[in-house]
Coordinates of N, CA and C in Angstrom, one line a residue:
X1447 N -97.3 -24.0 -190.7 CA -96.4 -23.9 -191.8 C -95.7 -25.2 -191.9
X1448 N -95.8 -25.9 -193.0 CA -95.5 -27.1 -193.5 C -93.6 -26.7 -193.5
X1449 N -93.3 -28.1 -193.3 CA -91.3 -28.3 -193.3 C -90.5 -27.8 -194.7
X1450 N -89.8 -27.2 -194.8 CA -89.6 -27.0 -196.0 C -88.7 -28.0 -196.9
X1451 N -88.6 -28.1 -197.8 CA -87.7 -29.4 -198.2 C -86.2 -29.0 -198.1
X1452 N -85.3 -30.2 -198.8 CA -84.1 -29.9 -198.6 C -83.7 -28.8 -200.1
X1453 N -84.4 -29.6 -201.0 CA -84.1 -28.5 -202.0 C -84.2 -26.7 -201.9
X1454 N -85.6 -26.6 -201.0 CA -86.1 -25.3 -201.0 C -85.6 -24.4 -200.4
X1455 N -84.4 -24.8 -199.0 CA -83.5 -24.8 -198.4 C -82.4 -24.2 -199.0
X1456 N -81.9 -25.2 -199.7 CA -80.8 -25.1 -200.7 C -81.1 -24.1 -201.5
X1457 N -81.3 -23.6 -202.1 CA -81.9 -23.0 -203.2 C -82.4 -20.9 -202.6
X1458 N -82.9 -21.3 -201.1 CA -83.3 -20.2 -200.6 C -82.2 -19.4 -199.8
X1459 N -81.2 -20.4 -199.1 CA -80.2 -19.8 -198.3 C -78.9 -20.6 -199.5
X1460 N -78.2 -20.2 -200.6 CA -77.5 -20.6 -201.1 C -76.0 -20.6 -199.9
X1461 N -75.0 -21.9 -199.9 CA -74.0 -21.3 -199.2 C -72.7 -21.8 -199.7
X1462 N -72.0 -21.0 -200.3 CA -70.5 -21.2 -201.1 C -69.6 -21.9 -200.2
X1463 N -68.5 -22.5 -201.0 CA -67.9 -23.4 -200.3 C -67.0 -22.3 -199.3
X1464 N -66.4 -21.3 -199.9 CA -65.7 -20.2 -199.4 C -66.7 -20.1 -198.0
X1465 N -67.7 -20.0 -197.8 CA -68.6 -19.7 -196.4 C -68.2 -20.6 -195.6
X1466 N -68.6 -22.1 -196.0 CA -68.7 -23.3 -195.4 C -67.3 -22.9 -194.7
X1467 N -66.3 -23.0 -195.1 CA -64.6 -23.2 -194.8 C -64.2 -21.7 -194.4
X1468 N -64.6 -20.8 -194.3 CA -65.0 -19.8 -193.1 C -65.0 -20.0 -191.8
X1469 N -66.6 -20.4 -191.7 CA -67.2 -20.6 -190.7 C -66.5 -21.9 -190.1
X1470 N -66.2 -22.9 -190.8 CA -65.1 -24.1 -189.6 C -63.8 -23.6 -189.4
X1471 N -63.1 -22.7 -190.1 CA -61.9 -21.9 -189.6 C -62.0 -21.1 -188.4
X1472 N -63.2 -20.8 -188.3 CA -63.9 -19.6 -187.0 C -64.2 -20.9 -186.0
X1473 N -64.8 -21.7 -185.9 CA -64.9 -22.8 -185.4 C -63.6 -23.2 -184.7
X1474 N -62.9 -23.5 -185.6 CA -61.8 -24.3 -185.3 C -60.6 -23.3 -184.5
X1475 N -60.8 -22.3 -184.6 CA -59.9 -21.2 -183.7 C -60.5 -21.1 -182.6
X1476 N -61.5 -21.0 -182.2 CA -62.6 -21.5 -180.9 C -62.3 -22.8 -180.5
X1477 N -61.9 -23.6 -180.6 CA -62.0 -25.4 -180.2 C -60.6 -24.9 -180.0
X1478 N -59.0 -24.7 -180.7 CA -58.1 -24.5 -180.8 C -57.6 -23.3 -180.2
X1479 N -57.7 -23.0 -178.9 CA -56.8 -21.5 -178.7 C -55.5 -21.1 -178.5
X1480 N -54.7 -22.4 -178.4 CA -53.5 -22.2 -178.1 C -53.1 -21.1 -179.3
X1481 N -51.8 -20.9 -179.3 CA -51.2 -20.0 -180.3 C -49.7 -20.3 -179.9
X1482 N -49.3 -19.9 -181.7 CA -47.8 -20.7 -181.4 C -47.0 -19.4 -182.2
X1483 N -45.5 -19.6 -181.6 CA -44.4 -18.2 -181.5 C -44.2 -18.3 -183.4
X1484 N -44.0 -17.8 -184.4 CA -43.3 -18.2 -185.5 C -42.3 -16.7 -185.9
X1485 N -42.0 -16.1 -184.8 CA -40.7 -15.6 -184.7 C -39.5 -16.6 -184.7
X1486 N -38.8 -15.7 -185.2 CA -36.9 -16.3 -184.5 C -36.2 -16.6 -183.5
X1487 N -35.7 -17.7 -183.6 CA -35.6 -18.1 -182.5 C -35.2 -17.7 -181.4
X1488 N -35.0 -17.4 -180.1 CA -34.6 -16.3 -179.2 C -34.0 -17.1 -178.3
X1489 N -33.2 -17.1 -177.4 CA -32.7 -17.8 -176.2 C -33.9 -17.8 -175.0
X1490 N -34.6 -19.1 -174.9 CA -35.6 -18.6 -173.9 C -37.0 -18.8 -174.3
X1491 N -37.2 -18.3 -175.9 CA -38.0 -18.1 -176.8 C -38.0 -19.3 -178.3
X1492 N -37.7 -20.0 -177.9 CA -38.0 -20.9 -179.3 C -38.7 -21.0 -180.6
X1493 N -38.6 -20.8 -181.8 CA -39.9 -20.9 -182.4 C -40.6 -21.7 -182.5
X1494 N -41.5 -21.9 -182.8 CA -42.8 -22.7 -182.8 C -43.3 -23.3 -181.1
X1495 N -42.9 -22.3 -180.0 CA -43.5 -22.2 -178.6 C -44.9 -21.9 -178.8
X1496 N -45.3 -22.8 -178.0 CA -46.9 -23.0 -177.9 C -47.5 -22.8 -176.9
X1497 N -48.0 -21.9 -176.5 CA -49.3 -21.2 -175.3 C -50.2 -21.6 -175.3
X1498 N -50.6 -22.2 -174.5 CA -52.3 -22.5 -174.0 C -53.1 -21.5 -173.8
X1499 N -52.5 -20.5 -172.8 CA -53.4 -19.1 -172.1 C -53.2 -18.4 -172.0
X1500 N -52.5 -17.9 -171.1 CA -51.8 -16.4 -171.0 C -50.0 -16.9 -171.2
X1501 N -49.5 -15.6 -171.2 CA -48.2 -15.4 -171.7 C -47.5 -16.1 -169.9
X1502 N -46.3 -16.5 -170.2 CA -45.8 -16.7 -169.0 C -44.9 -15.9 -168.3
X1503 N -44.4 -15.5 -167.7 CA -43.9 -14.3 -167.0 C -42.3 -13.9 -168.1
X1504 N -41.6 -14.6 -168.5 CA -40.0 -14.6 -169.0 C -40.4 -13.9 -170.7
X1505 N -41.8 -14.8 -170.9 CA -42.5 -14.5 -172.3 C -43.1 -13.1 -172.4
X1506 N -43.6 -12.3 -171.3 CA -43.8 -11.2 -170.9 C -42.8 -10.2 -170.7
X1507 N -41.5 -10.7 -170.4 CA -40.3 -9.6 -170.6 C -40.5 -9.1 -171.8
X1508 N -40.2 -10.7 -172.7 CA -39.3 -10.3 -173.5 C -40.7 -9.6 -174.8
X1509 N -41.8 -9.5 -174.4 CA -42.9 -8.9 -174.8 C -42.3 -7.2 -174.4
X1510 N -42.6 -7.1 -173.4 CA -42.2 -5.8 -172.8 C -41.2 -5.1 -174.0
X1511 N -40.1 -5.6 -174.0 CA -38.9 -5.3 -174.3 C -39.4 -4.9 -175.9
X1512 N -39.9 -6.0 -176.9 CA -40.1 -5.8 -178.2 C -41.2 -6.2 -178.4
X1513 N -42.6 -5.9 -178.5 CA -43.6 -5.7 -178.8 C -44.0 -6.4 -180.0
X1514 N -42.8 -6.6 -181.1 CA -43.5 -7.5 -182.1 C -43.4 -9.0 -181.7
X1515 N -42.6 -9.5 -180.9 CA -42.8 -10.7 -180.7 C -44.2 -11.5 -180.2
X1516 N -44.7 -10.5 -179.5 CA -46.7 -11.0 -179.7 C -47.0 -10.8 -181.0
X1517 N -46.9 -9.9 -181.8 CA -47.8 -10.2 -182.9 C -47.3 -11.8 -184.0
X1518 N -46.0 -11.9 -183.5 CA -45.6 -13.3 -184.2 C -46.3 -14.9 -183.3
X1519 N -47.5 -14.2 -182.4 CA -47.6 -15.2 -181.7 C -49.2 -15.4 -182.6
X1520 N -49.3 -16.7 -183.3 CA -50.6 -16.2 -184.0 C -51.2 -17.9 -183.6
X1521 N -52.7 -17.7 -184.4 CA -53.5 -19.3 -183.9 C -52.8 -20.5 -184.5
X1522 N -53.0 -21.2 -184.1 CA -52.1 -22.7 -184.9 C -52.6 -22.8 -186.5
X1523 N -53.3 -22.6 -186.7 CA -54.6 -22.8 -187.3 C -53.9 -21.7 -188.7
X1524 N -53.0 -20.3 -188.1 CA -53.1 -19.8 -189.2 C -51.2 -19.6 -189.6
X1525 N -50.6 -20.5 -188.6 CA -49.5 -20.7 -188.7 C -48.8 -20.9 -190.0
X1526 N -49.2 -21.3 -190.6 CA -48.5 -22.0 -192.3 C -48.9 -20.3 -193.3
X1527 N -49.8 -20.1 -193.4 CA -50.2 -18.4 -193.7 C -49.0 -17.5 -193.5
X1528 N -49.3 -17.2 -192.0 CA -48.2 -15.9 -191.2 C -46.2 -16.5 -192.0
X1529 N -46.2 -17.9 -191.8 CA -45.0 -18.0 -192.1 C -44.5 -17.5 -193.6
X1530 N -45.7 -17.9 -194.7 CA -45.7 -17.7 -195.8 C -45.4 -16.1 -196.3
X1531 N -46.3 -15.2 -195.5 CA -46.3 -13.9 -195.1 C -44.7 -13.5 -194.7
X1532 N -44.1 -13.9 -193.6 CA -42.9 -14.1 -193.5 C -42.0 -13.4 -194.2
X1533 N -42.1 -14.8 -195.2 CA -41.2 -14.5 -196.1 C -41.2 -13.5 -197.6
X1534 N -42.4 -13.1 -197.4 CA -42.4 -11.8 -198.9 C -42.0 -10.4 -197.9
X1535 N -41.0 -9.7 -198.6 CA -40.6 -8.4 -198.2 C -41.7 -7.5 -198.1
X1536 N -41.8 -6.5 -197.4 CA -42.9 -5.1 -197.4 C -44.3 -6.1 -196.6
X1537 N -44.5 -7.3 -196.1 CA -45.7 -7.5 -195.5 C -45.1 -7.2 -193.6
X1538 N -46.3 -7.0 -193.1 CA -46.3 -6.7 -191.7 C -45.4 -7.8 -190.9
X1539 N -46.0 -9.0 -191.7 CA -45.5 -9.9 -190.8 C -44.1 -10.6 -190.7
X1540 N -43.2 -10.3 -192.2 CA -42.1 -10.0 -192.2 C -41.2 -8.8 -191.7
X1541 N -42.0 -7.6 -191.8 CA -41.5 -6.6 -190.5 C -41.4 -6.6 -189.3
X1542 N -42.5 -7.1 -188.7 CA -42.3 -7.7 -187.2 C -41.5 -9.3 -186.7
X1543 N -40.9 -9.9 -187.7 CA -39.6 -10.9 -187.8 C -38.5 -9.9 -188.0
X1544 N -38.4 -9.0 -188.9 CA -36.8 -8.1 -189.1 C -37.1 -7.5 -187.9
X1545 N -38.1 -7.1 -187.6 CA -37.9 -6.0 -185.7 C -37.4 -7.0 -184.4
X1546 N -37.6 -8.3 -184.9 CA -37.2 -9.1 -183.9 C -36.0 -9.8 -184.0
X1547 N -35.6 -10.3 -185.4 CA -34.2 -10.3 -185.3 C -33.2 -8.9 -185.2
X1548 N -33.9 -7.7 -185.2 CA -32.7 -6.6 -185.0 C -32.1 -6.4 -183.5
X1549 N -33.7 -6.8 -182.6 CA -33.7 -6.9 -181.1 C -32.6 -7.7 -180.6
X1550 N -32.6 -9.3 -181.2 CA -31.9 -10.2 -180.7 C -30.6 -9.7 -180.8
X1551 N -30.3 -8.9 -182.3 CA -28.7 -8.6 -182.5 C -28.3 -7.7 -180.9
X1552 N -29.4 -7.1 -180.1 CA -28.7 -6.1 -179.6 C -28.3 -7.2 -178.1
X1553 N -28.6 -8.0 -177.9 CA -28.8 -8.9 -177.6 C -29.0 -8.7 -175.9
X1554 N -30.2 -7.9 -176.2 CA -31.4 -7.8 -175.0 C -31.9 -9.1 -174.7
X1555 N -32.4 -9.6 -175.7 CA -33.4 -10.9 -175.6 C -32.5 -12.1 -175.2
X1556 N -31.2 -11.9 -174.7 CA -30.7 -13.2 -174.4 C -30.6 -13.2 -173.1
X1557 N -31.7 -14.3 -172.7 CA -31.6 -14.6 -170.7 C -30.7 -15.3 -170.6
X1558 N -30.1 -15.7 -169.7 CA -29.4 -16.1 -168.9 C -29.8 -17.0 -168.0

């Protein structure tokens, strides 16, 4: 079976830019795993705190305690997104910011 050209290629596996820039986003969250906080700020908890691997034991309380604060812990990568999200009322990810500032008011989340 003879090589196929580059046209024939092109032409037989068409691939949209939307794919291309997919597939290096998927990429680049694999090369990239840290993940960064874009919750409110917390005593203890800063926003924009950055993880390499696992959660650290203080970061795990205050997980315990309110549950959305992991989900405000997202890839670097989709950081600018989630914030954007943030800020429109009725999305998830502005819910789990108002469940975390209601926490702080009670002010569980403040270590000492």
């Amino acid at each position: 079976m003879a090589n196929p050209t580059m046209k024939e290629v092109a032409t037989a596996n068409p691939v949209t830019a939307a794919q291309v820039s997919t597939a290096i986003g998927q990429h680049m969250k694999s090369v990239i795993p840290q993940k960064i906080y874009v919750g409110p700020n917390i005593l203890g908890l800063p926003t924009y705190t950055v993880m390499e691997k696992e959660f650290t034991g203080h970061i795990k309380g205050f997980i315990s305690e309110c549950p959305a604060i992991k989900k405000l812990f997202v890839p670097i990568l989709d950081m600018a997104a989630t914030e954007n999200r943030i800020k429109k009322k009725g999305t998830l990810e502005n819910h789990h910011f108002q469940t975390i500032l209601a926490f702080k008011a009670t002010g569980k989340g403040e270590q000492k």
